[in-house]
Short mmCIF file of C-alpha atoms in Angstrom, two decimals:
data_model
loop_
_atom_site.label_atom_id
_atom_site.label_comp_id
_atom_site.label_asym_id
_atom_site.label_seq_id
_atom_site.Cartn_x
_atom_site.Cartn_y
_atom_site.Cartn_z
CA UNK C 1 68.84 159.20 110.13
CA UNK C 2 71.74 160.49 111.12
CA UNK C 3 73.67 161.50 107.61
CA UNK C 4 77.05 159.31 106.74
CA UNK C 5 79.92 159.29 104.60
CA UNK C 6 79.62 156.17 102.01
CA UNK C 7 83.38 155.85 100.30
CA UNK C 8 85.28 154.19 103.21
CA UNK C 9 82.20 151.76 104.02
CA UNK C 10 81.33 151.12 99.67
CA UNK C 11 84.83 150.95 98.61
CA UNK C 12 85.18 147.76 101.27
CA UNK C 13 82.52 146.30 99.83
CA UNK C 14 83.16 146.97 95.99
CA UNK C 15 87.03 145.39 96.87
CA UNK C 16 85.31 141.99 98.69
CA UNK C 17 82.87 141.56 95.57
CA UNK C 18 85.54 141.96 93.15
CA UNK C 19 87.95 139.69 95.09
CA UNK C 20 87.57 135.35 93.19
CA UNK C 21 89.85 134.08 96.06
CA UNK C 22 91.49 135.37 99.48
CA UNK C 23 95.04 134.70 100.20
CA UNK C 24 95.59 132.41 102.70
CA UNK C 25 98.65 130.43 103.64
CA UNK C 26 100.19 127.92 102.04
CA UNK C 27 99.36 124.66 104.09
CA UNK C 28 100.44 120.86 103.25
CA UNK C 29 96.67 119.15 101.84
CA UNK C 30 95.85 116.21 100.18
CA UNK C 31 93.53 116.42 97.09
CA UNK C 32 91.02 114.10 96.91
CA UNK C 33 88.09 112.65 95.07
CA UNK C 34 85.78 110.75 95.76
CA UNK C 35 87.78 107.94 93.18
CA UNK C 36 90.29 108.14 95.16
CA UNK C 37 89.32 107.67 98.71
CA UNK C 38 86.93 104.77 97.42
CA UNK C 39 90.30 103.39 96.19
CA UNK C 40 92.41 103.96 99.50
CA UNK C 41 89.16 102.80 101.16
CA UNK C 42 89.33 99.41 99.15
CA UNK C 43 93.18 99.26 99.84
CA UNK C 44 93.79 100.07 103.88
CA UNK C 45 89.78 99.81 105.01
CA UNK C 46 90.71 98.10 108.12
CA UNK C 47 87.48 96.59 108.34
CA UNK C 48 87.48 95.48 105.03
CA UNK C 49 91.27 93.78 106.25
CA UNK C 50 89.50 91.93 108.66
CA UNK C 51 86.60 90.18 107.19
CA UNK C 52 88.90 89.25 104.19
CA UNK C 53 91.05 87.56 106.78
CA UNK C 54 87.66 85.37 107.67
CA UNK C 55 87.86 84.71 104.10
CA UNK C 56 90.82 83.38 104.00
CA UNK C 57 89.76 80.92 107.00
CA UNK C 58 87.13 80.01 105.65
CA UNK C 59 88.95 78.29 102.50
CA UNK C 60 91.26 76.77 105.00
CA UNK C 61 88.79 75.32 106.18
CA UNK C 62 87.87 73.33 102.70
CA UNK C 63 91.85 71.80 102.48
CA UNK C 64 90.66 70.95 105.71
CA UNK C 65 87.56 69.21 104.86
CA UNK C 66 90.21 67.09 100.97
CA UNK C 67 91.97 65.27 104.15
CA UNK C 68 91.76 61.85 104.43
CA UNK C 69 91.46 60.61 108.17
CA UNK C 70 95.16 59.53 109.11
CA UNK C 71 96.08 55.66 110.36
CA UNK C 72 96.53 55.04 113.04
CA UNK C 73 99.51 52.75 114.43
CA UNK C 74 99.62 51.22 118.14
CA UNK C 75 101.92 48.51 119.91
CA UNK C 76 101.93 46.93 123.34
CA UNK C 77 104.99 45.03 125.00
CA UNK C 78 105.11 42.53 128.30
CA UNK C 79 105.85 44.83 131.19
CA UNK C 80 107.35 42.74 133.65
CA UNK C 81 108.06 38.62 132.89
CA UNK C 82 107.33 37.30 136.32
CA UNK C 83 109.06 33.89 135.11
CA UNK C 84 112.67 35.54 134.12
CA UNK C 85 111.93 38.49 136.65
CA UNK C 86 112.49 41.03 133.27
CA UNK C 87 111.09 44.29 132.38
CA UNK C 88 110.31 44.99 128.83
CA UNK C 89 111.63 41.48 127.13
CA UNK C 90 111.09 40.88 123.22
CA UNK C 91 113.07 38.10 122.03
CA UNK C 92 111.47 35.07 120.33
CA UNK C 93 111.47 32.93 123.76
CA UNK C 94 110.43 35.00 126.81
CA UNK C 95 109.06 38.59 125.40
CA UNK C 96 105.71 39.03 124.42
CA UNK C 97 104.12 42.30 121.96
CA UNK C 98 101.63 43.04 119.96
CA UNK C 99 101.19 45.91 116.85
CA UNK C 100 98.61 46.86 115.15
CA UNK C 101 97.36 49.28 111.99
CA UNK C 102 94.33 50.68 111.26
CA UNK C 103 92.29 52.99 109.31
CA UNK C 104 89.46 54.51 109.67
CA UNK C 105 86.76 54.31 106.19
CA UNK C 106 84.55 57.14 105.79
CA UNK C 107 81.21 56.22 103.66
CA UNK C 108 78.34 57.11 102.26
CA UNK C 109 80.11 60.18 101.21
CA UNK C 110 80.90 62.48 103.63
CA UNK C 111 83.98 63.67 102.52
CA UNK C 112 82.80 65.03 99.64
CA UNK C 113 80.17 66.41 101.51
CA UNK C 114 82.47 68.02 104.06
CA UNK C 115 84.41 69.41 100.69
CA UNK C 116 81.26 70.89 99.37
CA UNK C 117 79.70 72.19 102.71
CA UNK C 118 83.42 74.18 103.22
CA UNK C 119 83.12 75.30 99.31
CA UNK C 120 79.68 77.08 100.34
CA UNK C 121 81.50 78.45 103.70
CA UNK C 122 83.41 80.52 101.06
CA UNK C 123 81.07 81.78 98.98
CA UNK C 124 79.51 82.87 102.37
CA UNK C 125 82.40 84.56 103.45
CA UNK C 126 82.78 86.43 100.64
CA UNK C 127 79.49 87.50 100.20
CA UNK C 128 78.92 88.66 103.76
CA UNK C 129 82.81 90.18 102.39
CA UNK C 130 81.06 92.66 99.57
CA UNK C 131 78.44 92.94 101.36
CA UNK C 132 80.30 94.88 104.01
CA UNK C 133 82.09 96.51 100.99
CA UNK C 134 78.95 97.57 99.57
CA UNK C 135 77.77 99.17 102.72
CA UNK C 136 81.14 100.74 104.08
CA UNK C 137 80.91 102.37 100.46
CA UNK C 138 78.06 104.00 100.48
CA UNK C 139 78.84 105.31 104.03
CA UNK C 140 82.05 106.83 102.96
CA UNK C 141 80.45 108.08 99.81
CA UNK C 142 77.66 109.88 101.72
CA UNK C 143 80.00 111.40 103.80
CA UNK C 144 82.46 112.46 101.14
CA UNK C 145 79.47 114.27 99.80
CA UNK C 146 78.85 115.53 102.67
CA UNK C 147 81.94 116.91 104.19
CA UNK C 148 82.21 118.35 100.38
CA UNK C 149 79.41 120.60 100.22
CA UNK C 150 79.50 121.69 103.87
CA UNK C 151 82.67 123.62 102.38
CA UNK C 152 81.20 124.96 100.14
CA UNK C 153 78.04 126.25 102.53
CA UNK C 154 81.28 128.01 104.75
CA UNK C 155 82.91 129.67 101.94
CA UNK C 156 79.23 131.13 101.91
CA UNK C 157 79.68 132.50 105.36
CA UNK C 158 83.47 132.89 105.45
CA UNK C 159 82.54 135.74 102.70
CA UNK C 160 79.74 137.40 104.61
CA UNK C 161 81.92 137.31 108.29
CA UNK C 162 84.37 139.91 106.27
CA UNK C 163 82.06 140.96 104.76
CA UNK C 164 80.91 141.97 108.04
CA UNK C 165 83.77 142.67 109.18
CA UNK C 166 84.59 145.15 107.00
CA UNK C 167 81.15 147.01 106.95
CA UNK C 168 81.94 146.71 111.24
CA UNK C 169 85.14 148.66 111.03
CA UNK C 170 83.79 151.06 108.09
CA UNK C 171 80.43 152.47 110.48
CA UNK C 172 82.61 152.40 113.22
CA UNK C 173 84.46 154.91 111.73
CA UNK C 174 81.68 156.55 110.41
CA UNK C 175 80.58 155.93 114.15
CA UNK C 176 83.52 158.64 115.43
CA UNK C 177 82.68 161.17 113.04
CA UNK C 178 78.95 161.12 114.08
CA UNK C 179 77.53 159.72 110.78
CA UNK C 180 75.92 156.35 112.19
CA UNK C 181 73.31 155.65 115.24
CA UNK C 182 74.62 153.62 117.49
CA UNK C 183 71.70 151.22 117.36
CA UNK C 184 73.25 150.26 113.35
CA UNK C 185 76.45 148.93 114.67
CA UNK C 186 74.48 146.62 117.28
CA UNK C 187 72.63 144.98 114.54
CA UNK C 188 75.82 144.37 112.71
CA UNK C 189 78.10 143.73 115.91
CA UNK C 190 74.52 140.81 116.52
CA UNK C 191 74.55 139.95 113.02
CA UNK C 192 78.13 138.81 113.41
CA UNK C 193 78.64 137.53 116.17
CA UNK C 194 75.19 135.13 114.81
CA UNK C 195 77.33 133.89 111.95
CA UNK C 196 80.50 133.38 113.21
CA UNK C 197 78.38 131.17 115.70
CA UNK C 198 76.94 129.15 112.76
CA UNK C 199 80.37 128.84 111.03
CA UNK C 200 82.35 127.31 113.65
CA UNK C 201 79.33 125.12 114.27
CA UNK C 202 79.75 123.81 111.05
CA UNK C 203 83.39 123.62 111.21
CA UNK C 204 83.03 121.62 113.71
CA UNK C 205 80.54 119.13 111.79
CA UNK C 206 83.07 119.19 109.07
CA UNK C 207 85.88 118.18 111.41
CA UNK C 208 84.00 114.96 112.04
CA UNK C 209 83.01 114.20 108.95
CA UNK C 210 86.37 114.10 107.62
CA UNK C 211 87.58 111.86 110.61
CA UNK C 212 85.39 109.58 109.28
CA UNK C 213 86.67 109.78 105.64
CA UNK C 214 90.19 109.28 106.99
CA UNK C 215 89.68 106.63 109.36
CA UNK C 216 88.12 104.88 106.91
CA UNK C 217 90.53 105.38 104.15
CA UNK C 218 93.57 104.96 106.59
CA UNK C 219 95.14 108.79 105.63
CA UNK C 220 97.00 110.12 108.35
CA UNK C 221 94.43 112.29 111.19
CA UNK C 222 96.20 115.76 110.71
CA UNK C 223 96.05 115.69 106.77
CA UNK C 224 93.69 118.67 105.63
CA UNK C 225 91.74 117.42 102.77
CA UNK C 226 90.97 119.24 100.11
CA UNK C 227 87.93 117.58 98.86
CA UNK C 228 87.17 117.43 94.72
CA UNK C 229 84.19 116.95 93.09
CA UNK C 230 83.86 117.41 89.03
CA UNK C 231 81.51 119.11 87.33
CA UNK C 232 81.08 115.97 85.38
CA UNK C 233 79.39 113.94 88.56
CA UNK C 234 76.68 115.97 88.64
CA UNK C 235 75.73 117.22 85.27
CA UNK C 236 76.46 113.60 83.86
CA UNK C 237 74.19 111.76 86.90
CA UNK C 238 70.48 111.55 85.66
CA UNK C 239 68.40 109.65 87.20
CA UNK C 240 65.29 109.63 84.94
CA UNK C 241 67.27 108.26 81.87
CA UNK C 242 67.49 104.59 84.05
CA UNK C 243 63.98 102.82 84.50
CA UNK C 244 63.17 101.34 87.76
CA UNK C 245 62.73 97.84 86.00
CA UNK C 246 66.08 97.76 85.25
CA UNK C 247 67.18 98.86 88.64
CA UNK C 248 65.91 96.03 89.98
CA UNK C 249 67.02 93.75 87.99
CA UNK C 250 70.35 95.04 88.35
CA UNK C 251 70.00 95.03 92.25
CA UNK C 252 68.53 91.17 91.74
CA UNK C 253 71.37 90.07 89.98
CA UNK C 254 74.31 91.86 92.30
CA UNK C 255 73.30 92.83 95.48
CA UNK C 256 75.51 90.65 98.13
CA UNK C 257 73.23 90.29 100.75
CA UNK C 258 70.50 88.57 98.40
CA UNK C 259 73.37 86.47 97.61
CA UNK C 260 74.15 85.84 101.38
CA UNK C 261 70.42 84.86 101.55
CA UNK C 262 70.27 82.34 98.64
CA UNK C 263 74.04 80.79 99.53
CA UNK C 264 73.04 80.73 103.06
CA UNK C 265 69.64 78.02 101.76
CA UNK C 266 72.36 76.35 99.79
CA UNK C 267 74.36 75.72 103.27
CA UNK C 268 71.40 74.88 104.95
CA UNK C 269 70.44 72.14 102.17
CA UNK C 270 74.27 70.83 101.99
CA UNK C 271 74.32 70.54 105.16
CA UNK C 272 71.08 68.05 105.84
CA UNK C 273 72.84 66.41 103.10
CA UNK C 274 75.91 65.81 105.73
CA UNK C 275 74.27 65.20 108.73
CA UNK C 276 72.48 62.07 106.83
CA UNK C 277 75.11 60.76 105.46
CA UNK C 278 76.58 60.90 109.30
CA UNK C 279 73.64 58.99 110.50
CA UNK C 280 76.12 56.65 108.07
CA UNK C 281 78.81 54.28 110.52
CA UNK C 282 81.89 54.81 109.10
CA UNK C 283 84.24 51.51 109.08
CA UNK C 284 87.83 50.88 110.74
CA UNK C 285 89.99 48.40 108.80
CA UNK C 286 92.39 46.99 111.27
CA UNK C 287 95.89 45.25 110.63
CA UNK C 288 97.31 43.48 114.31
CA UNK C 289 100.46 41.31 114.82
CA UNK C 290 101.16 39.70 117.97
CA UNK C 291 104.23 37.79 118.86
CA UNK C 292 103.19 34.93 121.91
CA UNK C 293 100.13 36.60 123.17
CA UNK C 294 97.54 33.92 121.84
CA UNK C 295 98.25 30.67 119.35
CA UNK C 296 99.13 31.17 117.59
CA UNK C 297 102.50 32.17 118.61
CA UNK C 298 103.36 34.18 115.34
CA UNK C 299 99.64 35.78 114.80
CA UNK C 300 98.42 38.06 112.40
CA UNK C 301 95.05 39.19 112.35
CA UNK C 302 92.31 41.78 109.82
CA UNK C 303 89.60 43.38 111.61
CA UNK C 304 87.09 45.22 110.95
CA UNK C 305 84.73 48.03 113.01
CA UNK C 306 81.70 48.95 112.45
CA UNK C 307 78.98 50.45 114.89
CA UNK C 308 75.53 49.93 115.46
CA UNK C 309 73.43 52.91 114.69
CA UNK C 310 70.57 51.32 117.19
CA UNK C 311 69.98 54.60 119.18
CA UNK C 312 72.06 57.40 117.67
CA UNK C 313 70.94 58.02 114.25
CA UNK C 314 71.83 61.89 114.35
CA UNK C 315 68.48 62.60 114.33
CA UNK C 316 69.40 66.20 116.37
CA UNK C 317 71.77 67.00 113.75
CA UNK C 318 69.64 66.61 111.04
CA UNK C 319 66.04 67.74 112.23
CA UNK C 320 67.75 71.13 113.23
CA UNK C 321 69.63 71.03 109.00
CA UNK C 322 65.62 70.45 108.30
CA UNK C 323 65.24 73.53 110.60
CA UNK C 324 67.82 75.41 108.96
CA UNK C 325 66.25 75.46 105.56
CA UNK C 326 63.55 76.08 106.00
CA UNK C 327 64.87 79.78 108.28
CA UNK C 328 66.69 80.21 104.98
CA UNK C 329 63.68 80.28 102.84
CA UNK C 330 61.98 82.78 105.20
CA UNK C 331 65.05 84.68 104.99
CA UNK C 332 65.10 84.61 101.50
CA UNK C 333 62.07 85.95 100.91
CA UNK C 334 62.07 88.70 103.59
CA UNK C 335 65.24 90.07 101.60
CA UNK C 336 63.24 90.27 98.32
CA UNK C 337 61.24 92.16 100.09
CA UNK C 338 63.04 94.23 101.40
CA UNK C 339 65.65 95.00 98.27
CA UNK C 340 62.49 95.15 96.32
CA UNK C 341 61.06 98.42 98.98
CA UNK C 342 64.45 99.73 99.21
CA UNK C 343 65.42 99.66 95.35
CA UNK C 344 61.60 101.67 94.98
CA UNK C 345 61.82 104.28 97.34
CA UNK C 346 65.40 104.55 96.41
CA UNK C 347 64.26 105.86 93.01
CA UNK C 348 61.09 107.62 93.94
CA UNK C 349 63.55 109.59 96.41
CA UNK C 350 65.60 110.28 93.36
CA UNK C 351 62.99 111.62 91.12
CA UNK C 352 61.91 113.97 93.99
CA UNK C 353 65.28 115.36 94.75
CA UNK C 354 66.16 115.67 90.46
CA UNK C 355 62.40 117.47 89.79
CA UNK C 356 63.09 119.61 92.49
CA UNK C 357 66.39 120.62 91.81
CA UNK C 358 66.22 121.37 88.27
CA UNK C 359 63.41 123.97 89.46
CA UNK C 360 65.46 125.65 90.70
CA UNK C 361 67.79 128.66 89.11
CA UNK C 362 70.81 127.26 87.47
CA UNK C 363 71.72 130.80 87.52
CA UNK C 364 71.25 132.77 90.92
CA UNK C 365 74.60 132.74 91.72
CA UNK C 366 75.75 134.82 88.63
CA UNK C 367 72.46 136.52 89.49
CA UNK C 368 73.41 137.56 92.97
CA UNK C 369 76.32 139.21 91.89
CA UNK C 370 74.87 141.54 89.42
CA UNK C 371 71.60 142.30 91.64
CA UNK C 372 74.65 142.55 94.18
CA UNK C 373 76.13 145.96 91.99
CA UNK C 374 72.68 147.44 91.89
CA UNK C 375 71.77 146.98 95.76
CA UNK C 376 74.86 148.51 96.28
CA UNK C 377 73.63 151.77 94.48
CA UNK C 378 70.35 152.04 95.77
CA UNK C 379 72.03 151.97 99.96
CA UNK C 380 73.94 154.67 97.97
CA UNK C 381 71.81 156.38 97.12
CA UNK C 382 69.41 155.94 100.13
CA UNK C 383 66.54 153.82 98.47
CA UNK C 384 67.15 150.47 100.58
CA UNK C 385 68.06 150.89 104.21
CA UNK C 386 71.17 149.14 106.38
CA UNK C 387 68.54 146.43 107.58
CA UNK C 388 67.39 145.66 104.15
CA UNK C 389 70.69 145.97 102.93
CA UNK C 390 71.72 143.22 106.07
CA UNK C 391 68.00 141.54 104.92
CA UNK C 392 69.32 140.81 101.31
CA UNK C 393 72.46 139.09 102.96
CA UNK C 394 70.83 136.35 105.24
CA UNK C 395 68.44 135.62 102.19
CA UNK C 396 71.42 135.22 99.59
CA UNK C 397 72.56 132.66 102.75
CA UNK C 398 70.14 130.79 103.17
CA UNK C 399 69.21 130.02 99.51
CA UNK C 400 72.97 129.17 98.95
CA UNK C 401 73.00 126.91 102.05
CA UNK C 402 69.61 125.67 100.67
CA UNK C 403 71.10 124.92 97.19
CA UNK C 404 74.76 123.48 99.08
CA UNK C 405 71.83 121.00 100.57
CA UNK C 406 69.90 120.02 97.60
CA UNK C 407 73.16 119.25 96.09
CA UNK C 408 74.70 116.94 98.84
CA UNK C 409 70.57 116.06 98.85
CA UNK C 410 71.00 114.93 94.48
CA UNK C 411 74.14 113.31 94.96
CA UNK C 412 73.92 111.35 97.98
CA UNK C 413 70.31 110.33 96.45
CA UNK C 414 72.84 108.69 93.43
CA UNK C 415 74.78 106.88 96.15
CA UNK C 416 72.12 105.64 97.52
CA UNK C 417 70.78 103.45 93.90
CA UNK C 418 74.65 102.71 94.18
CA UNK C 419 73.99 100.91 97.23
CA UNK C 420 70.68 99.56 96.85
CA UNK C 421 71.16 97.83 93.47
CA UNK C 422 74.53 96.91 94.43
CA UNK C 423 76.78 98.34 91.64
CA UNK C 424 77.82 101.07 90.17
CA UNK C 425 74.31 102.77 88.38
CA UNK C 426 75.57 106.05 88.09
CA UNK C 427 79.42 106.71 88.45
#
C-alpha cells in the first residue's frame, strides 16, 4: 500500500463529526406539526367542504318534506257569446264564468313519513362526511409521518455525502503527492455517486409526500414545510397498554361506516313505511262557484276526488323497499366482519412492530458517535483499511435508515389503530 499523510484527511473528518448542524441560507418555511396539519385539513380540505355541501342539501330535503301541498285555484270564462257577438263577457245577464278552489290532503301519515325519511337521509349524509374525514385524516397522518421520517433519512444521506466529499478532496490532494492509489479514489467516487443518486430519489419522494400534505391542507405549493414530531408523540404511544376488546368496543361505537350501514337499514325501513302509505290514495277537496253555467244560475258546490286503488297499489316500490332492507342487513353483517378483522389485524401488527422497535438499541446513534472516534484512530494507525472504513459508513447508513423506517411503521400503526377504531385512541 502506498503511504500517505493523514493530517488533512483526519482534520476534515473530525471537523465534520464535531459539527452539529451545517449552516444554510435562511428560507421561508412553515413549521408544521401533525396537529397543525389536521386543523388546516378540517378547515380547508376541498373534499370535506364538498361533502359538507351535500349534507346541507340533505337538510334542505327535510325543509321540503315539512311543506304542505299548495292549494290550487282555477277560473273559467266564456270566450265568445254568439248571441251577443261579444268576447269574455262577465255581466250577470249574458256572461258566464266559473271558479274553483281545491286542496290535496295526504292520508296515511305520508307527510310525517316523508319528514322522517328525509331526517334519516341527513344522518346518512353526516355519517358519509365523518367516514370521509376518517379516511382522509388517516391518509394525512400516514403521509405526514412518512415525509417526516424520510426527511430524517435524508439528513443521514446528506451527512455521508458531505463526509465523502471531504474524504475525496483530501485523497485527491494525496494522489497528487503520490501518497494514495487511484483505486481508492475510484472507490470513494463510486460510493459518492451511489449515495447522491439515492439521496436525489429520496428527495423526490419527500417532495411528492409534501405535495399531498399541501393539497389536503390547502397550503400554498411553494411553501417549504418543516415537519415537526415531538418526542412525546413517540414516547407516549404504548399499544400494549390497550386491550383488543376495548379497541373493538370503541370501533363498534364510533366507526362512521358501521353507523352508516345501520342508518342505511333505518332509511330503508322508513322508505318501506312511506311506500306502503303511498299505496293509500290521497283526497282532493274542492269548492266551486259557477255563474250561469247551469242550474241554478249562481251555483256553489263542494267536491271530493279520490283515486280508486284498483290496479296500481304501489306494489313495485314496496317490493323494492323490502329488498333494500334485506340488502342493508347483509351490508351491515359484512361491515361488522370487516370491522372486527381490521381492528384485530391493526392491533396485532402494532404489537409486532412495537416489539421489534423495543428490541433495537435506543443508544445506537449516540454509541456510533463514540465509535467513530475509535474508527478514526484505528484508521490512522492502519488497523483498518479504507474499504473497511467505508463499509462502516455503509453499515451505519443501512441501520439508521432501517431505524427511521421502523419509527415510521410504529407511528403509522398508531394512526391505523385510530383509523380502524374511528377515534383518537392514541394522540
